[in-house]
Amino acid sequence: LAKLDVKNVVITGVSFEKGKLGASVYHADTDTFEYYFNEKIDVAFHGTGDVFSSAFAGALMNGKSAIEAAKIAADFVVEAIKKTLDDKKDHWYGVKFEKAIPSLIKALN
């Protein structure tokens, strides 16, 4: 991806340690990586990649760096998953991201 003249490459689902899951940001201009990890919640929901991408793009548009945006997005996804755990049987098709929006707004400010 960096060879396509992309400034930053973000990869999600990165893990080097049991119980931790996160994102990696590759900075093509400096040939460096930054990582952010959060707790891994052992469930699967559809749409978490879309939720991450949307929060990441929004954070970038609000002036956050790529790694700050990745942190905000990862934390937002984890919070959305937590808000869905009480209803995962009937809400299997996606996370209740709406309930996590207050934490996203707080992180953006």
A tleap script that builds the chain and sets N, CA, C and O, in Angstrom:
source leaprc.protein.ff14SB
mol = sequence {
  NLEU ALA LYS LEU ASP VAL LYS ASN VAL VAL
  ILE THR GLY VAL SER PHE GLU LYS GLY LYS
  LEU GLY ALA SER VAL TYR HIE ALA ASP THR
  ASP THR PHE GLU TYR TYR PHE ASN GLU LYS
  ILE ASP VAL ALA PHE HIE GLY THR GLY ASP
  VAL PHE SER SER ALA PHE ALA GLY ALA LEU
  MET ASN GLY LYS SER ALA ILE GLU ALA ALA
  LYS ILE ALA ALA ASP PHE VAL VAL GLU ALA
  ILE LYS LYS THR LEU ASP ASP LYS LYS ASP
  HIE TRP TYR GLY VAL LYS PHE GLU LYS ALA
  ILE PRO SER LEU ILE LYS ALA LEU CASN
}
set mol.1.N position { 0.820 -1.201 0.000 }
set mol.1.CA position { 0.000 0.000 0.000 }
set mol.1.C position { 0.858 1.257 0.000 }
set mol.1.O position { 0.531 2.238 -0.668 }
set mol.2.N position { 1.946 1.228 0.742 }
set mol.2.CA position { 2.816 2.409 0.801 }
set mol.2.C position { 3.407 2.724 -0.567 }
set mol.2.O position { 3.686 3.885 -0.866 }
set mol.3.N position { 3.599 1.723 -1.386 }
set mol.3.CA position { 4.140 1.953 -2.724 }
set mol.3.C position { 3.144 2.659 -3.639 }
set mol.3.O position { 3.508 3.128 -4.717 }
set mol.4.N position { 1.898 2.731 -3.210 }
set mol.4.CA position { 0.881 3.455 -3.968 }
set mol.4.C position { 0.849 4.930 -3.573 }
set mol.4.O position { -0.097 5.649 -3.892 }
set mol.5.N position { 1.891 5.365 -2.878 }
set mol.5.CA position { 2.059 6.752 -2.450 }
set mol.5.C position { 1.050 7.150 -1.368 }
set mol.5.O position { 0.555 8.277 -1.337 }
set mol.6.N position { 0.764 6.202 -0.494 }
set mol.6.CA position { -0.116 6.456 0.642 }
set mol.6.C position { 0.756 6.922 1.806 }
set mol.6.O position { 1.787 6.315 2.094 }
set mol.7.N position { 0.345 7.989 2.467 }
set mol.7.CA position { 1.136 8.557 3.562 }
set mol.7.C position { 1.175 7.632 4.784 }
set mol.7.O position { 2.234 7.396 5.364 }
set mol.8.N position { -0.004 7.112 5.164 }
set mol.8.CA position { -0.114 6.219 6.321 }
set mol.8.C position { -0.918 4.986 5.941 }
set mol.8.O position { -1.933 5.078 5.249 }
set mol.9.N position { -0.454 3.837 6.400 }
set mol.9.CA position { -1.161 2.583 6.181 }
set mol.9.C position { -1.602 2.078 7.552 }
set mol.9.O position { -0.781 1.944 8.460 }
set mol.10.N position { -2.886 1.801 7.702 }
set mol.10.CA position { -3.423 1.340 8.976 }
set mol.10.C position { -3.900 -0.095 8.811 }
set mol.10.O position { -4.638 -0.417 7.880 }
set mol.11.N position { -3.469 -0.946 9.727 }
set mol.11.CA position { -3.893 -2.341 9.741 }
set mol.11.C position { -4.513 -2.621 11.101 }
set mol.11.O position { -3.920 -2.319 12.136 }
set mol.12.N position { -5.710 -3.201 11.095 }
set mol.12.CA position { -6.382 -3.543 12.345 }
set mol.12.C position { -6.245 -5.035 12.601 }
set mol.12.O position { -5.811 -5.790 11.731 }
set mol.13.N position { -6.616 -5.447 13.795 }
set mol.13.CA position { -6.551 -6.857 14.153 }
set mol.13.C position { -5.151 -7.313 14.484 }
set mol.13.O position { -4.846 -8.503 14.396 }
set mol.14.N position { -4.289 -6.378 14.866 }
set mol.14.CA position { -2.898 -6.687 15.183 }
set mol.14.C position { -2.804 -7.157 16.633 }
set mol.14.O position { -3.402 -6.558 17.526 }
set mol.15.N position { -2.059 -8.220 16.858 }
set mol.15.CA position { -1.887 -8.733 18.215 }
set mol.15.C position { -0.521 -9.384 18.360 }
set mol.15.O position { -0.115 -10.203 17.536 }
set mol.16.N position { 0.169 -9.011 19.409 }
set mol.16.CA position { 1.446 -9.637 19.759 }
set mol.16.C position { 1.389 -10.284 21.139 }
set mol.16.O position { 2.334 -10.944 21.571 }
set mol.17.N position { 0.259 -10.083 21.823 }
set mol.17.CA position { 0.137 -10.530 23.207 }
set mol.17.C position { -1.277 -11.058 23.437 }
set mol.17.O position { -2.254 -10.450 23.001 }
set mol.18.N position { -1.375 -12.183 24.119 }
set mol.18.CA position { -2.683 -12.760 24.414 }
set mol.18.C position { -3.531 -11.748 25.192 }
set mol.18.O position { -3.059 -11.118 26.138 }
set mol.19.N position { -4.786 -11.610 24.773 }
set mol.19.CA position { -5.694 -10.713 25.461 }
set mol.19.C position { -5.642 -9.274 24.986 }
set mol.19.O position { -6.383 -8.431 25.492 }
set mol.20.N position { -4.781 -8.978 24.021 }
set mol.20.CA position { -4.653 -7.620 23.483 }
set mol.20.C position { -4.875 -7.652 21.977 }
set mol.20.O position { -4.443 -8.576 21.288 }
set mol.21.N position { -5.554 -6.629 21.484 }
set mol.21.CA position { -5.821 -6.511 20.054 }
set mol.21.C position { -5.774 -5.036 19.702 }
set mol.21.O position { -6.205 -4.192 20.487 }
set mol.22.N position { -5.257 -4.725 18.532 }
set mol.22.CA position { -5.158 -3.317 18.206 }
set mol.22.C position { -4.894 -3.035 16.752 }
set mol.22.O position { -5.266 -3.799 15.861 }
set mol.23.N position { -4.238 -1.911 16.539 }
set mol.23.CA position { -3.981 -1.417 15.190 }
set mol.23.C position { -2.527 -1.004 15.058 }
set mol.23.O position { -1.864 -0.642 16.030 }
set mol.24.N position { -2.060 -1.071 13.831 }
set mol.24.CA position { -0.714 -0.638 13.485 }
set mol.24.C position { -0.828 0.473 12.455 }
set mol.24.O position { -1.626 0.394 11.521 }
set mol.25.N position { -0.020 1.507 12.636 }
set mol.25.CA position { 0.047 2.597 11.662 }
set mol.25.C position { 1.466 2.631 11.119 }
set mol.25.O position { 2.427 2.799 11.870 }
set mol.26.N position { 1.584 2.470 9.808 }
set mol.26.CA position { 2.881 2.561 9.138 }
set mol.26.C position { 2.969 3.941 8.501 }
set mol.26.O position { 2.095 4.338 7.730 }
set mol.27.N position { 4.031 4.664 8.831 }
set mol.27.CA position { 4.275 5.992 8.279 }
set mol.27.C position { 5.285 5.846 7.154 }
set mol.27.O position { 6.471 5.625 7.399 }
set mol.28.N position { 4.819 5.969 5.932 }
set mol.28.CA position { 5.671 5.744 4.763 }
set mol.28.C position { 6.806 6.755 4.676 }
set mol.28.O position { 7.906 6.413 4.242 }
set mol.29.N position { 6.551 7.992 5.083 }
set mol.29.CA position { 7.585 9.021 4.950 }
set mol.29.C position { 8.785 8.785 5.858 }
set mol.29.O position { 9.902 9.175 5.519 }
set mol.30.N position { 8.568 8.152 7.010 }
set mol.30.CA position { 9.674 7.886 7.944 }
set mol.30.C position { 10.006 6.396 8.056 }
set mol.30.O position { 10.933 6.021 8.774 }
set mol.31.N position { 9.256 5.551 7.353 }
set mol.31.CA position { 9.443 4.098 7.401 }
set mol.31.C position { 9.400 3.581 8.840 }
set mol.31.O position { 10.230 2.771 9.252 }
set mol.32.N position { 8.400 4.076 9.600 }
set mol.32.CA position { 8.251 3.669 10.997 }
set mol.32.C position { 6.843 3.161 11.255 }
set mol.32.O position { 5.906 3.470 10.519 }
set mol.33.N position { 6.714 2.377 12.316 }
set mol.33.CA position { 5.427 1.838 12.747 }
set mol.33.C position { 5.092 2.383 14.129 }
set mol.33.O position { 5.976 2.618 14.952 }
set mol.34.N position { 3.808 2.577 14.364 }
set mol.34.CA position { 3.299 2.855 15.695 }
set mol.34.C position { 2.158 1.875 15.937 }
set mol.34.O position { 1.471 1.460 15.004 }
set mol.35.N position { 1.968 1.515 17.196 }
set mol.35.CA position { 0.948 0.536 17.547 }
set mol.35.C position { 0.084 1.066 18.677 }
set mol.35.O position { 0.527 1.861 19.506 }
set mol.36.N position { -1.142 0.612 18.688 }
set mol.36.CA position { -2.029 0.867 19.816 }
set mol.36.C position { -2.805 -0.416 20.088 }
set mol.36.O position { -3.338 -1.037 19.168 }
set mol.37.N position { -2.862 -0.805 21.353 }
set mol.37.CA position { -3.556 -2.026 21.748 }
set mol.37.C position { -4.583 -1.730 22.823 }
set mol.37.O position { -4.406 -0.840 23.654 }
set mol.38.N position { -5.646 -2.487 22.785 }
set mol.38.CA position { -6.700 -2.428 23.781 }
set mol.38.C position { -7.006 -3.870 24.170 }
set mol.38.O position { -6.418 -4.809 23.633 }
set mol.39.N position { -7.927 -4.031 25.102 }
set mol.39.CA position { -8.278 -5.392 25.485 }
set mol.39.C position { -8.985 -6.104 24.340 }
set mol.39.O position { -9.735 -5.492 23.579 }
set mol.40.N position { -8.739 -7.389 24.230 }
set mol.40.CA position { -9.433 -8.206 23.242 }
set mol.40.C position { -10.666 -8.799 23.912 }
set mol.40.O position { -10.563 -9.486 24.928 }
set mol.41.N position { -11.807 -8.533 23.344 }
set mol.41.CA position { -13.053 -9.095 23.845 }
set mol.41.C position { -13.385 -10.269 22.935 }
set mol.41.O position { -13.532 -10.108 21.724 }
set mol.42.N position { -13.499 -11.431 23.524 }
set mol.42.CA position { -13.601 -12.662 22.744 }
set mol.42.C position { -15.013 -12.917 22.219 }
set mol.42.O position { -15.658 -13.902 22.577 }
set mol.43.N position { -15.476 -12.010 21.365 }
set mol.43.CA position { -16.749 -12.152 20.659 }
set mol.43.C position { -16.538 -11.650 19.243 }
set mol.43.O position { -15.531 -11.008 18.945 }
set mol.44.N position { -17.483 -11.942 18.381 }
set mol.44.CA position { -17.394 -11.443 17.008 }
set mol.44.C position { -18.722 -10.805 16.619 }
set mol.44.O position { -19.790 -11.383 16.819 }
set mol.45.N position { -18.633 -9.612 16.065 }
set mol.45.CA position { -19.801 -8.899 15.555 }
set mol.45.C position { -19.491 -8.411 14.155 }
set mol.45.O position { -18.354 -8.048 13.853 }
set mol.46.N position { -20.495 -8.403 13.307 }
set mol.46.CA position { -20.340 -7.835 11.982 }
set mol.46.C position { -20.235 -6.313 12.099 }
set mol.46.O position { -20.812 -5.713 13.006 }
set mol.47.N position { -19.498 -5.699 11.181 }
set mol.47.CA position { -19.491 -4.250 11.068 }
set mol.47.C position { -18.480 -3.495 11.898 }
set mol.47.O position { -18.408 -2.269 11.813 }
set mol.48.N position { -17.692 -4.198 12.704 }
set mol.48.CA position { -16.745 -3.462 13.541 }
set mol.48.C position { -15.656 -2.782 12.705 }
set mol.48.O position { -15.125 -1.747 13.108 }
set mol.49.N position { -15.326 -3.345 11.569 }
set mol.49.CA position { -14.363 -2.690 10.678 }
set mol.49.C position { -14.915 -1.393 10.117 }
set mol.49.O position { -14.190 -0.408 9.981 }
set mol.50.N position { -16.197 -1.395 9.794 }
set mol.50.CA position { -16.847 -0.174 9.314 }
set mol.50.C position { -16.895 0.884 10.410 }
set mol.50.O position { -16.669 2.066 10.151 }
set mol.51.N position { -17.190 0.455 11.635 }
set mol.51.CA position { -17.230 1.376 12.767 }
set mol.51.C position { -15.841 1.968 12.994 }
set mol.51.O position { -15.704 3.171 13.215 }
set mol.52.N position { -14.807 1.117 12.940 }
set mol.52.CA position { -13.436 1.597 13.109 }
set mol.52.C position { -13.097 2.615 12.020 }
set mol.52.O position { -12.596 3.700 12.312 }
set mol.53.N position { -13.372 2.261 10.775 }
set mol.53.CA position { -13.027 3.139 9.643 }
set mol.53.C position { -13.712 4.494 9.750 }
set mol.53.O position { -13.096 5.528 9.492 }
set mol.54.N position { -14.965 4.488 10.126 }
set mol.54.CA position { -15.708 5.739 10.253 }
set mol.54.C position { -15.152 6.609 11.364 }
set mol.54.O position { -14.967 7.812 11.182 }
set mol.55.N position { -14.885 6.007 12.511 }
set mol.55.CA position { -14.335 6.769 13.634 }
set mol.55.C position { -12.927 7.260 13.308 }
set mol.55.O position { -12.564 8.382 13.660 }
set mol.56.N position { -12.144 6.434 12.646 }
set mol.56.CA position { -10.786 6.822 12.251 }
set mol.56.C position { -10.826 8.026 11.307 }
set mol.56.O position { -10.112 9.008 11.512 }
set mol.57.N position { -11.658 7.942 10.283 }
set mol.57.CA position { -11.758 9.046 9.316 }
set mol.57.C position { -12.242 10.321 9.998 }
set mol.57.O position { -11.728 11.406 9.727 }
set mol.58.N position { -13.220 10.192 10.874 }
set mol.58.CA position { -13.723 11.354 11.596 }
set mol.58.C position { -12.666 11.992 12.468 }
set mol.58.O position { -12.567 13.217 12.538 }
set mol.59.N position { -11.871 11.163 13.137 }
set mol.59.CA position { -10.794 11.692 13.985 }
set mol.59.C position { -9.741 12.405 13.138 }
set mol.59.O position { -9.261 13.474 13.516 }
set mol.60.N position { -9.383 11.823 12.003 }
set mol.60.CA position { -8.432 12.483 11.100 }
set mol.60.C position { -8.972 13.834 10.643 }
set mol.60.O position { -8.239 14.823 10.613 }
set mol.61.N position { -10.242 13.873 10.293 }
set mol.61.CA position { -10.859 15.113 9.822 }
set mol.61.C position { -10.948 16.166 10.927 }
set mol.61.O position { -11.126 17.352 10.651 }
set mol.62.N position { -10.824 15.724 12.171 }
set mol.62.CA position { -10.819 16.641 13.308 }
set mol.62.C position { -9.406 16.978 13.769 }
set mol.62.O position { -9.210 17.479 14.877 }
set mol.63.N position { -8.418 16.701 12.911 }
set mol.63.CA position { -7.048 17.129 13.185 }
set mol.63.C position { -6.188 16.176 13.988 }
set mol.63.O position { -5.069 16.526 14.363 }
set mol.64.N position { -6.682 14.984 14.259 }
set mol.64.CA position { -5.881 14.015 15.011 }
set mol.64.C position { -4.843 13.379 14.096 }
set mol.64.O position { -5.054 13.257 12.889 }
set mol.65.N position { -3.724 12.975 14.682 }
set mol.65.CA position { -2.713 12.241 13.919 }
set mol.65.C position { -3.239 10.848 13.615 }
set mol.65.O position { -4.261 10.436 14.164 }
set mol.66.N position { -2.557 10.130 12.756 }
set mol.66.CA position { -2.998 8.782 12.391 }
set mol.66.C position { -3.036 7.859 13.606 }
set mol.66.O position { -3.988 7.094 13.758 }
set mol.67.N position { -2.034 7.911 14.468 }
set mol.67.CA position { -2.024 7.027 15.633 }
set mol.67.C position { -3.071 7.461 16.654 }
set mol.67.O position { -3.679 6.614 17.307 }
set mol.68.N position { -3.291 8.769 16.801 }
set mol.68.CA position { -4.354 9.237 17.689 }
set mol.68.C position { -5.719 8.790 17.162 }
set mol.68.O position { -6.584 8.374 17.932 }
set mol.69.N position { -5.901 8.879 15.853 }
set mol.69.CA position { -7.157 8.456 15.229 }
set mol.69.C position { -7.364 6.956 15.396 }
set mol.69.O position { -8.484 6.513 15.649 }
set mol.70.N position { -6.306 6.172 15.260 }
set mol.70.CA position { -6.395 4.721 15.442 }
set mol.70.C position { -6.770 4.390 16.881 }
set mol.70.O position { -7.577 3.491 17.119 }
set mol.71.N position { -6.195 5.103 17.834 }
set mol.71.CA position { -6.519 4.888 19.249 }
set mol.71.C position { -7.991 5.209 19.513 }
set mol.71.O position { -8.702 4.426 20.144 }
set mol.72.N position { -8.436 6.358 19.028 }
set mol.72.CA position { -9.829 6.757 19.222 }
set mol.72.C position { -10.770 5.732 18.597 }
set mol.72.O position { -11.761 5.337 19.212 }
set mol.73.N position { -10.461 5.305 17.384 }
set mol.73.CA position { -11.307 4.338 16.681 }
set mol.73.C position { -11.328 2.989 17.392 }
set mol.73.O position { -12.391 2.389 17.549 }
set mol.74.N position { -10.168 2.509 17.819 }
set mol.74.CA position { -10.098 1.217 18.512 }
set mol.74.C position { -10.864 1.271 19.825 }
set mol.74.O position { -11.602 0.341 20.153 }
set mol.75.N position { -10.695 2.350 20.575 }
set mol.75.CA position { -11.416 2.484 21.838 }
set mol.75.C position { -12.928 2.567 21.608 }
set mol.75.O position { -13.712 2.033 22.392 }
set mol.76.N position { -13.323 3.231 20.542 }
set mol.76.CA position { -14.748 3.348 20.204 }
set mol.76.C position { -15.339 1.977 19.874 }
set mol.76.O position { -16.447 1.655 20.303 }
set mol.77.N position { -14.601 1.176 19.114 }
set mol.77.CA position { -15.070 -0.170 18.774 }
set mol.77.C position { -15.202 -1.027 20.032 }
set mol.77.O position { -16.197 -1.732 20.199 }
set mol.78.N position { -14.214 -0.973 20.909 }
set mol.78.CA position { -14.278 -1.751 22.150 }
set mol.78.C position { -15.474 -1.315 22.991 }
set mol.78.O position { -16.196 -2.150 23.535 }
set mol.79.N position { -15.676 -0.011 23.092 }
set mol.79.CA position { -16.823 0.492 23.863 }
set mol.79.C position { -18.146 0.044 23.231 }
set mol.79.O position { -19.078 -0.325 23.945 }
set mol.80.N position { -18.232 0.075 21.904 }
set mol.80.CA position { -19.446 -0.373 21.216 }
set mol.80.C position { -19.689 -1.860 21.445 }
set mol.80.O position { -20.830 -2.280 21.635 }
set mol.81.N position { -18.633 -2.652 21.429 }
set mol.81.CA position { -18.776 -4.087 21.712 }
set mol.81.C position { -19.281 -4.291 23.129 }
set mol.81.O position { -20.187 -5.094 23.355 }
set mol.82.N position { -18.708 -3.576 24.083 }
set mol.82.CA position { -19.145 -3.704 25.477 }
set mol.82.C position { -20.622 -3.333 25.630 }
set mol.82.O position { -21.350 -3.960 26.400 }
set mol.83.N position { -21.052 -2.321 24.899 }
set mol.83.CA position { -22.449 -1.889 24.974 }
set mol.83.C position { -23.390 -2.912 24.335 }
set mol.83.O position { -24.601 -2.856 24.548 }
set mol.84.N position { -22.850 -3.830 23.568 }
set mol.84.CA position { -23.654 -4.826 22.865 }
set mol.84.C position { -23.658 -6.177 23.583 }
set mol.84.O position { -24.526 -7.008 23.312 }
set mol.85.N position { -22.726 -6.411 24.474 }
set mol.85.CA position { -22.574 -7.721 25.104 }
set mol.85.C position { -23.834 -8.206 25.809 }
set mol.85.O position { -24.105 -9.407 25.833 }
set mol.86.N position { -24.604 -7.291 26.382 }
set mol.86.CA position { -25.806 -7.698 27.100 }
set mol.86.C position { -26.920 -8.171 26.169 }
set mol.86.O position { -27.932 -8.704 26.626 }
set mol.87.N position { -26.733 -7.976 24.861 }
set mol.87.CA position { -27.778 -8.300 23.895 }
set mol.87.C position { -27.193 -9.015 22.673 }
set mol.87.O position { -27.739 -8.910 21.574 }
set mol.88.N position { -26.088 -9.737 22.858 }
set mol.88.CA position { -25.395 -10.305 21.693 }
set mol.88.C position { -26.200 -11.397 20.979 }
set mol.88.O position { -26.005 -11.616 19.783 }
set mol.89.N position { -27.090 -12.076 21.682 }
set mol.89.CA position { -27.886 -13.114 21.029 }
set mol.89.C position { -28.872 -12.502 20.034 }
set mol.89.O position { -29.008 -12.989 18.912 }
set mol.90.N position { -29.553 -11.441 20.444 }
set mol.90.CA position { -30.541 -10.796 19.587 }
set mol.90.C position { -29.950 -9.681 18.732 }
set mol.90.O position { -30.625 -9.161 17.843 }
set mol.91.N position { -28.715 -9.313 18.989 }
set mol.91.CA position { -28.075 -8.216 18.246 }
set mol.91.C position { -26.787 -8.719 17.607 }
set mol.91.O position { -25.761 -8.042 17.665 }
set mol.92.N position { -26.834 -9.901 16.998 }
set mol.92.CA position { -25.658 -10.565 16.427 }
set mol.92.C position { -25.149 -9.867 15.176 }
set mol.92.O position { -23.995 -10.070 14.800 }
set mol.93.N position { -25.952 -9.068 14.530 }
set mol.93.CA position { -25.641 -8.506 13.225 }
set mol.93.C position { -24.771 -7.250 13.280 }
set mol.93.O position { -24.373 -6.747 12.229 }
set mol.94.N position { -24.471 -6.739 14.447 }
set mol.94.CA position { -23.625 -5.549 14.531 }
set mol.94.C position { -23.585 -5.019 15.942 }
set mol.94.O position { -24.337 -5.459 16.812 }
set mol.95.N position { -22.704 -4.075 16.158 }
set mol.95.CA position { -22.563 -3.491 17.491 }
set mol.95.C position { -23.497 -2.294 17.662 }
set mol.95.O position { -23.892 -1.643 16.695 }
set mol.96.N position { -23.828 -2.032 18.894 }
set mol.96.CA position { -24.661 -0.879 19.232 }
set mol.96.C position { -23.762 0.359 19.366 }
set mol.96.O position { -23.575 0.897 20.457 }
set mol.97.N position { -23.220 0.784 18.239 }
set mol.97.CA position { -22.267 1.892 18.264 }
set mol.97.C position { -22.913 3.195 18.730 }
set mol.97.O position { -22.232 4.078 19.253 }
set mol.98.N position { -24.218 3.313 18.541 }
set mol.98.CA position { -24.896 4.544 18.944 }
set mol.98.C position { -24.736 4.800 20.448 }
set mol.98.O position { -24.614 5.944 20.884 }
set mol.99.N position { -24.739 3.725 21.222 }
set mol.99.CA position { -24.605 3.863 22.675 }
set mol.99.C position { -23.191 4.275 23.087 }
set mol.99.O position { -22.979 4.734 24.209 }
set mol.100.N position { -22.225 4.110 22.179 }
set mol.100.CA position { -20.835 4.466 22.481 }
set mol.100.C position { -20.453 5.843 21.942 }
set mol.100.O position { -19.327 6.296 22.151 }
set mol.101.N position { -21.367 6.509 21.256 }
set mol.101.CA position { -21.059 7.818 20.676 }
set mol.101.C position { -20.609 8.842 21.720 }
set mol.101.O position { -19.708 9.627 21.424 }
set mol.102.N position { -21.188 8.879 22.929 }
set mol.102.CA position { -20.675 9.850 23.914 }
set mol.102.C position { -19.175 9.687 24.199 }
set mol.102.O position { -18.465 10.678 24.374 }
set mol.103.N position { -18.696 8.444 24.245 }
set mol.103.CA position { -17.256 8.243 24.481 }
set mol.103.C position { -16.437 8.703 23.287 }
set mol.103.O position { -15.315 9.180 23.459 }
set mol.104.N position { -16.974 8.570 22.081 }
set mol.104.CA position { -16.279 9.043 20.881 }
set mol.104.C position { -16.189 10.567 20.888 }
set mol.104.O position { -15.131 11.132 20.612 }
set mol.105.N position { -17.284 11.220 21.200 }
set mol.105.CA position { -17.278 12.690 21.254 }
set mol.105.C position { -16.288 13.188 22.295 }
set mol.105.O position { -15.557 14.148 22.048 }
set mol.106.N position { -16.259 12.549 23.447 }
set mol.106.CA position { -15.323 12.927 24.505 }
set mol.106.C position { -13.883 12.764 24.019 }
set mol.106.O position { -13.046 13.628 24.280 }
set mol.107.N position { -13.584 11.673 23.318 }
set mol.107.CA position { -12.228 11.429 22.830 }
set mol.107.C position { -11.831 12.448 21.764 }
set mol.107.O position { -10.662 12.826 21.678 }
set mol.108.N position { -12.770 12.887 20.969 }
set mol.108.CA position { -12.470 13.862 19.917 }
set mol.108.C position { -12.225 15.265 20.490 }
set mol.108.O position { -11.550 16.083 19.864 }
set mol.109.N position { -12.756 15.531 21.643 }
set mol.109.CA position { -12.556 16.841 22.286 }
set mol.109.C position { -11.351 16.756 23.155 }
set mol.109.O position { -10.985 17.739 23.800 }
savepdb mol mol.pdb
quit
